[in-house]
XYZ file of C-alpha atoms in Angstrom:
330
model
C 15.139 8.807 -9.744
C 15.235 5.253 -8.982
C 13.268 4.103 -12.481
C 14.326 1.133 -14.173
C 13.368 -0.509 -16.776
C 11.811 -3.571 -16.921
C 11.597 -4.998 -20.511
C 13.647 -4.136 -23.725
C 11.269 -1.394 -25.082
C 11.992 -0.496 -28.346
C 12.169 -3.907 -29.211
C 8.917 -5.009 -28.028
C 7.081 -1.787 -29.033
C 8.453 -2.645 -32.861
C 7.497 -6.546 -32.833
C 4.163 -6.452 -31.292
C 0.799 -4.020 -32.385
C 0.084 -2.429 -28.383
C -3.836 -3.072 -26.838
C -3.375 -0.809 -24.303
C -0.778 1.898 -23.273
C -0.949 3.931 -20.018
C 2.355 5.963 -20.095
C 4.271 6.061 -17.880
C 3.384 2.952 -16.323
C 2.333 0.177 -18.263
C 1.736 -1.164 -22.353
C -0.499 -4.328 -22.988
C -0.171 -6.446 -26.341
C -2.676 -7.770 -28.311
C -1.552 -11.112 -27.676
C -1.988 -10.257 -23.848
C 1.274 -9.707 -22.820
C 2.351 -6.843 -20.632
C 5.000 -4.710 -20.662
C 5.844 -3.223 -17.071
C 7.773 0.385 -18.404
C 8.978 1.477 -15.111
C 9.479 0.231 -11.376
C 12.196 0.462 -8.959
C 14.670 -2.537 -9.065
C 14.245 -5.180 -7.356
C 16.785 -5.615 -4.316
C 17.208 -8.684 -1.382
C 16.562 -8.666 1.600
C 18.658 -7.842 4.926
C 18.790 -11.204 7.227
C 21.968 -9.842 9.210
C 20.917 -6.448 9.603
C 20.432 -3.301 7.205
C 23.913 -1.419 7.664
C 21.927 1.722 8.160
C 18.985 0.901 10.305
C 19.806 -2.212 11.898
C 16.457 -3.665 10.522
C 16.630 -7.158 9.441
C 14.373 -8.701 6.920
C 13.341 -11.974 5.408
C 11.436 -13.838 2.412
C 8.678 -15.711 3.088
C 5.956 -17.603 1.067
C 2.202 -17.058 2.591
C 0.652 -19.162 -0.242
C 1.617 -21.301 -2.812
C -1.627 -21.284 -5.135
C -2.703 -18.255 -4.602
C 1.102 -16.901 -4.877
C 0.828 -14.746 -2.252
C 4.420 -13.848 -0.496
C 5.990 -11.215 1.803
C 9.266 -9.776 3.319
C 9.374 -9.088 6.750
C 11.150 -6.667 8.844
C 12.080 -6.933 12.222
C 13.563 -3.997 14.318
C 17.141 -4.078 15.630
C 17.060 -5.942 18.537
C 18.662 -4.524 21.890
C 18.873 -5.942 25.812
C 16.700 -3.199 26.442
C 13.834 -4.693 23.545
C 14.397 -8.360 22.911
C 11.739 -9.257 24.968
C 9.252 -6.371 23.669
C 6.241 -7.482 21.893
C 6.262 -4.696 18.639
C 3.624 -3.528 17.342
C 2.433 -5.422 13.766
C 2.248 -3.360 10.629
C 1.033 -5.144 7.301
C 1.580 -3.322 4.469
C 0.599 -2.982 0.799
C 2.570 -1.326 -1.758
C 1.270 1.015 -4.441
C 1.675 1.071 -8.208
C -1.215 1.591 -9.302
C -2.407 -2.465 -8.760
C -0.022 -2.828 -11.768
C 3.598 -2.362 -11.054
C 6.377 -2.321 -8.475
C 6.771 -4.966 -5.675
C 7.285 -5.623 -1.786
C 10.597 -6.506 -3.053
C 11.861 -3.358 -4.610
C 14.072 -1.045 -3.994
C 11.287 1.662 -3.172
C 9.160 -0.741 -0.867
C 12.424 -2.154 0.882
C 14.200 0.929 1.700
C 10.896 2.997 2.803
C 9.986 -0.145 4.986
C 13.295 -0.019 6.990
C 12.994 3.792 7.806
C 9.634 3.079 9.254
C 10.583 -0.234 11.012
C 13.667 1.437 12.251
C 11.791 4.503 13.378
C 8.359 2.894 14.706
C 9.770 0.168 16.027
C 7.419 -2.266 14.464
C 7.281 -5.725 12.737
C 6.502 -5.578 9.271
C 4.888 -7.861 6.776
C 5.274 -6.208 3.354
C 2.510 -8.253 1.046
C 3.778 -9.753 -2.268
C 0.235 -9.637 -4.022
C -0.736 -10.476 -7.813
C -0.331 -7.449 -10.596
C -3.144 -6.613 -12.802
C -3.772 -6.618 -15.928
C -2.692 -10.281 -15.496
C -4.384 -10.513 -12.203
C -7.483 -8.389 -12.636
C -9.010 -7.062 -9.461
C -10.349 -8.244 -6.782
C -7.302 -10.408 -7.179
C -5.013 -8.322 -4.840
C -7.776 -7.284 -2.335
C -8.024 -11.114 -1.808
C -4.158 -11.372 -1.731
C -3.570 -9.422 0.389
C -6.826 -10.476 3.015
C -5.297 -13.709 2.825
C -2.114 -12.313 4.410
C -3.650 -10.285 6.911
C -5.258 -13.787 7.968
C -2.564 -15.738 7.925
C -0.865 -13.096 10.456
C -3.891 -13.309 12.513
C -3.322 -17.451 13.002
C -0.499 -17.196 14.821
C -1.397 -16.502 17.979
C -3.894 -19.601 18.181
C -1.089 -21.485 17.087
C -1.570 -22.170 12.982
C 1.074 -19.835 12.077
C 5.018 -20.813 12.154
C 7.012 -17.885 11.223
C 9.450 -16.949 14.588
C 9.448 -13.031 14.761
C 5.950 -12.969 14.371
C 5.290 -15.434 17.566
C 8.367 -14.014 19.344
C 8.071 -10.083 18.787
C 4.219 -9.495 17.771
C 1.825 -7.687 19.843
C -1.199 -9.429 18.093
C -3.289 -6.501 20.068
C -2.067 -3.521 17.522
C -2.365 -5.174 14.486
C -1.899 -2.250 11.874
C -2.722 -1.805 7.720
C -1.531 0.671 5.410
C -0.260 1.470 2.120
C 0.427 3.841 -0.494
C -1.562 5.099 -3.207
C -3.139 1.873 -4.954
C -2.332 0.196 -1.173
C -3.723 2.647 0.736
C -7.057 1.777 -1.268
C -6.413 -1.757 -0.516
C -6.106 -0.649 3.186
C -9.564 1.395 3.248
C -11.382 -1.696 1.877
C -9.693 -4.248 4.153
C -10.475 -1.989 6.802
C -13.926 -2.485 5.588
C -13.953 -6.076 5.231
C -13.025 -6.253 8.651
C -15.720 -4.315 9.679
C -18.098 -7.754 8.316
C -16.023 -10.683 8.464
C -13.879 -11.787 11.586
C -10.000 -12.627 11.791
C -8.933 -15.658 13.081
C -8.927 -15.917 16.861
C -10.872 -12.585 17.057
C -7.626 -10.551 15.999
C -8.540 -6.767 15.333
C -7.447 -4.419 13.299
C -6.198 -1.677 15.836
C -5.332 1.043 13.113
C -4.759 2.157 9.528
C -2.842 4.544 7.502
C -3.585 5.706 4.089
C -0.976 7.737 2.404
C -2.096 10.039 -0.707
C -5.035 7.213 -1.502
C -5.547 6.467 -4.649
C -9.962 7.055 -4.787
C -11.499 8.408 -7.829
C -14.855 8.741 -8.886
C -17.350 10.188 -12.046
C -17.778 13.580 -10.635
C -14.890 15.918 -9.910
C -15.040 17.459 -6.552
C -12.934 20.786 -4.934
C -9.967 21.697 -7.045
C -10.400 18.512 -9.634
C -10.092 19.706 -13.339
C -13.277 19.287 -14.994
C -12.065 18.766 -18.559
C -11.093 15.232 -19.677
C -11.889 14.360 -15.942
C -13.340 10.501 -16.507
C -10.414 9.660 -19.193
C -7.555 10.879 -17.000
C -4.919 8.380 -16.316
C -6.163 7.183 -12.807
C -9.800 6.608 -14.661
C -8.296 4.751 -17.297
C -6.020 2.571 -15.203
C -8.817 1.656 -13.084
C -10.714 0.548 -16.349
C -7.727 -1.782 -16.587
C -7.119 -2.895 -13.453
C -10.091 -4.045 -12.500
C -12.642 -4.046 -15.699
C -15.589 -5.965 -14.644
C -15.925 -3.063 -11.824
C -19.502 -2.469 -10.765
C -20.002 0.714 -11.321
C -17.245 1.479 -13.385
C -14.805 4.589 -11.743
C -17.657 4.935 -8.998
C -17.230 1.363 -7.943
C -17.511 1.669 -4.062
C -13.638 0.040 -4.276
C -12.631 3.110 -6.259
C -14.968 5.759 -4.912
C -15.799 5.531 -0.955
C -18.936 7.345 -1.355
C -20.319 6.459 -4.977
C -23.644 4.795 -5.270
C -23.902 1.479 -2.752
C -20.626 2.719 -1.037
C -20.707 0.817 2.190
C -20.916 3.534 5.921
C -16.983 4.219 6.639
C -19.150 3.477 10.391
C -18.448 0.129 9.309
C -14.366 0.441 9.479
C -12.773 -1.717 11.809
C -10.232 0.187 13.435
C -9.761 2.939 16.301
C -7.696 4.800 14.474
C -6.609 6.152 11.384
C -4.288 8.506 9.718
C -4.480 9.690 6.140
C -1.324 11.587 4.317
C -1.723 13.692 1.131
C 0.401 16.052 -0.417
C -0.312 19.173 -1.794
C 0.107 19.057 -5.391
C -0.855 15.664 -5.905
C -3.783 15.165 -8.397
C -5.627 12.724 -5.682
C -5.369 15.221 -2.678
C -8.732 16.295 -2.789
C -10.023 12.661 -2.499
C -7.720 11.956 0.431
C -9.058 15.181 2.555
C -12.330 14.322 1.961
C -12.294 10.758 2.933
C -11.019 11.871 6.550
C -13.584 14.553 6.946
C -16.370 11.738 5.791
C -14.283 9.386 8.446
C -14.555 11.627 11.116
C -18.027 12.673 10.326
C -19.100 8.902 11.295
C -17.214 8.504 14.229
C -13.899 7.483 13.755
C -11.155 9.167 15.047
C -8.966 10.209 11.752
C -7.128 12.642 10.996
C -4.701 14.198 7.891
C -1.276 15.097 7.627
C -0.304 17.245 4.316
C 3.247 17.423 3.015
C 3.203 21.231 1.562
C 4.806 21.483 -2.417
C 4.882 17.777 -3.188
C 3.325 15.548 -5.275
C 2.240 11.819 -5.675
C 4.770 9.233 -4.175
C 7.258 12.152 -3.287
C 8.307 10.109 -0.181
C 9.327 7.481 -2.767
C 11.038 9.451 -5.684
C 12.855 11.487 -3.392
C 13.175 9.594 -0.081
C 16.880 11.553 1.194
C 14.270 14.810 1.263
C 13.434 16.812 4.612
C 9.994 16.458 2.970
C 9.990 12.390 2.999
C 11.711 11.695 6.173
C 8.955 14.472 7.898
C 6.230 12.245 6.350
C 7.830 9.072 7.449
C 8.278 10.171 11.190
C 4.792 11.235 10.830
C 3.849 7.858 10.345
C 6.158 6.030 12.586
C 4.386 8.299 15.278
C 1.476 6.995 14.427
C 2.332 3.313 14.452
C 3.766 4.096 17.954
């Protein structure tokens, strides 16, 4: 696996008494600092090219207070496409609101197969981390950056392969996990407020979503259900929660949960993967999807588990999923 870590562990676990410790993610100090315990490492990005997938990326800074930032991917450019308008994808990364990066290894590598495959332009959001950035801090983040792509075709936006190879008409979202969440409530939000210029949201994919809620439902264990590790990080992540783990962020259809009517896009696509503790919430949130109209539908990876596609990303099982969604993004 592709784990490093991020802090000097021992050290820090001997010299400071712990608040909080979610293994195997994260450890919080009393003294509020926050020890990060895994993540992929961080890796640059490819201006002149990826050597295997001819994608090129850049840095780029969206905001300077917020700090909200982003690499971008373009696909290899050919007679036959340099004057193609792509199709825009903006994506969020998971890690559980609390870890990893749109600059790490993980993120960078999984974003060329797609760009390379889809043949899309990418803007991979650099958002705020909880604990230090508490929800609704990267919804906002990353809202911000889905506007700021939206300027550029009335002209407030500067950034070249955006203006050059966009097709500001299929705008997509999507994320993993903790970003696929962020890509279900963005979706939302764009059901109520409007884009600049009238930009749409054209589609969405959520892959193995990370939705939770008070009561288990299908195959859910019942025992030790609201202090598993995806209740407790939520308690973290985003503490002042309405509603606790059945906050309409965290559970689509707990108490006040807005109509997934209101979803602005004409498409979706939501992933899962059969062993993975959050499968159950994925299916269900495409039945409830299609039940109101949408068109959405699910594609399961058989004998996997959570963030498979990321762990083991040289698998026939990851590079199925990821054609599965380049097809989509198509």
């Amino acid at each position: 696996m592709d784990f490093v870590a991020l802090t000097d562990i021992s050290t820090a676990s001997t010299t400071k008494e712990v608040a909080t410790e979610l293994l195997p993610l994260i450890r919080v100090y009393t003294d509020g600092s926050v020890e990060r315990l895994f993540g992929s490492p961080i890796v640059p990005p490819s201006p002149d090219q990826d050597p295997e997938t001819g994608v090129s990326s850049n840095d780029i800074t969206i905001s300077e207070n917020p700090s909200i930032s982003a690499r971008l991917y373009l696909p290899k450019l050919t007679p036959h496409n340099q004057n193609q308008k792509f199709p825009i994808l903006v994506y969020f990364h998971g890690g559980a609101f609390c870890v990893e990066s749109a600059f790490s290894l993980f993120s960078h590598r999984y974003l060329n197969s797609i760009v390379s495959q889809a043949n899309v332009v990418a803007v991979s959001v650099e958002y705020r981390l909880a604990p230090e950035h508490p929800l609704p801090a990267c919804y906002e983040d990353c809202w911000a950056a889905l506007q700021w792509v939206a300027s550029h075709p009335a002209g407030k936006g500067k950034e070249p392969w955006l203006i050059n190879h966009g097709d500001f008409e299929r705008i997509y979202i999507g994320g993993d996990s903790s970003g696929a969440n962020t890509a279900h409530n963005l979706a939302l939000r764009g059901g109520t407020e409007s884009l600049p210029g009238g930009v749409k949201i054209f589609g969405a994919f959520l892959s193995q979503p990370y939705f939770w809620g008070s009561k288990p439902i299908g195959s859910e264990s019942k025992e030790g259900h609201e202090k598993s590790l995806t209740s407790l990080i939520w308690s973290l992540v985003h503490p002042s929660a309405t509603g606790g783990i059945d906050s309409p962020l965290f559970n689509p259809f707990g108490p006040g949960a807005p109509s997934l009517a209101g979803l602005a896009c004409d498409k979706l696509l939501v992933c899962v993967a059969e062993k993975d503790m959050l499968r159950e919430r994925g299916v269900w949130y495409c039945d409830e999807v299609k039940k109101s109209g949408w068109k959405g539908e699910v594609f399961e990876v058989k004998g996997e588990d959570h963030a498979f596609h990321f762990f083991n990303f040289e698998t026939e099982n990851a590079k199925a999923m990821i054609k599965r969604l380049a097809s989509f993004l198509k």
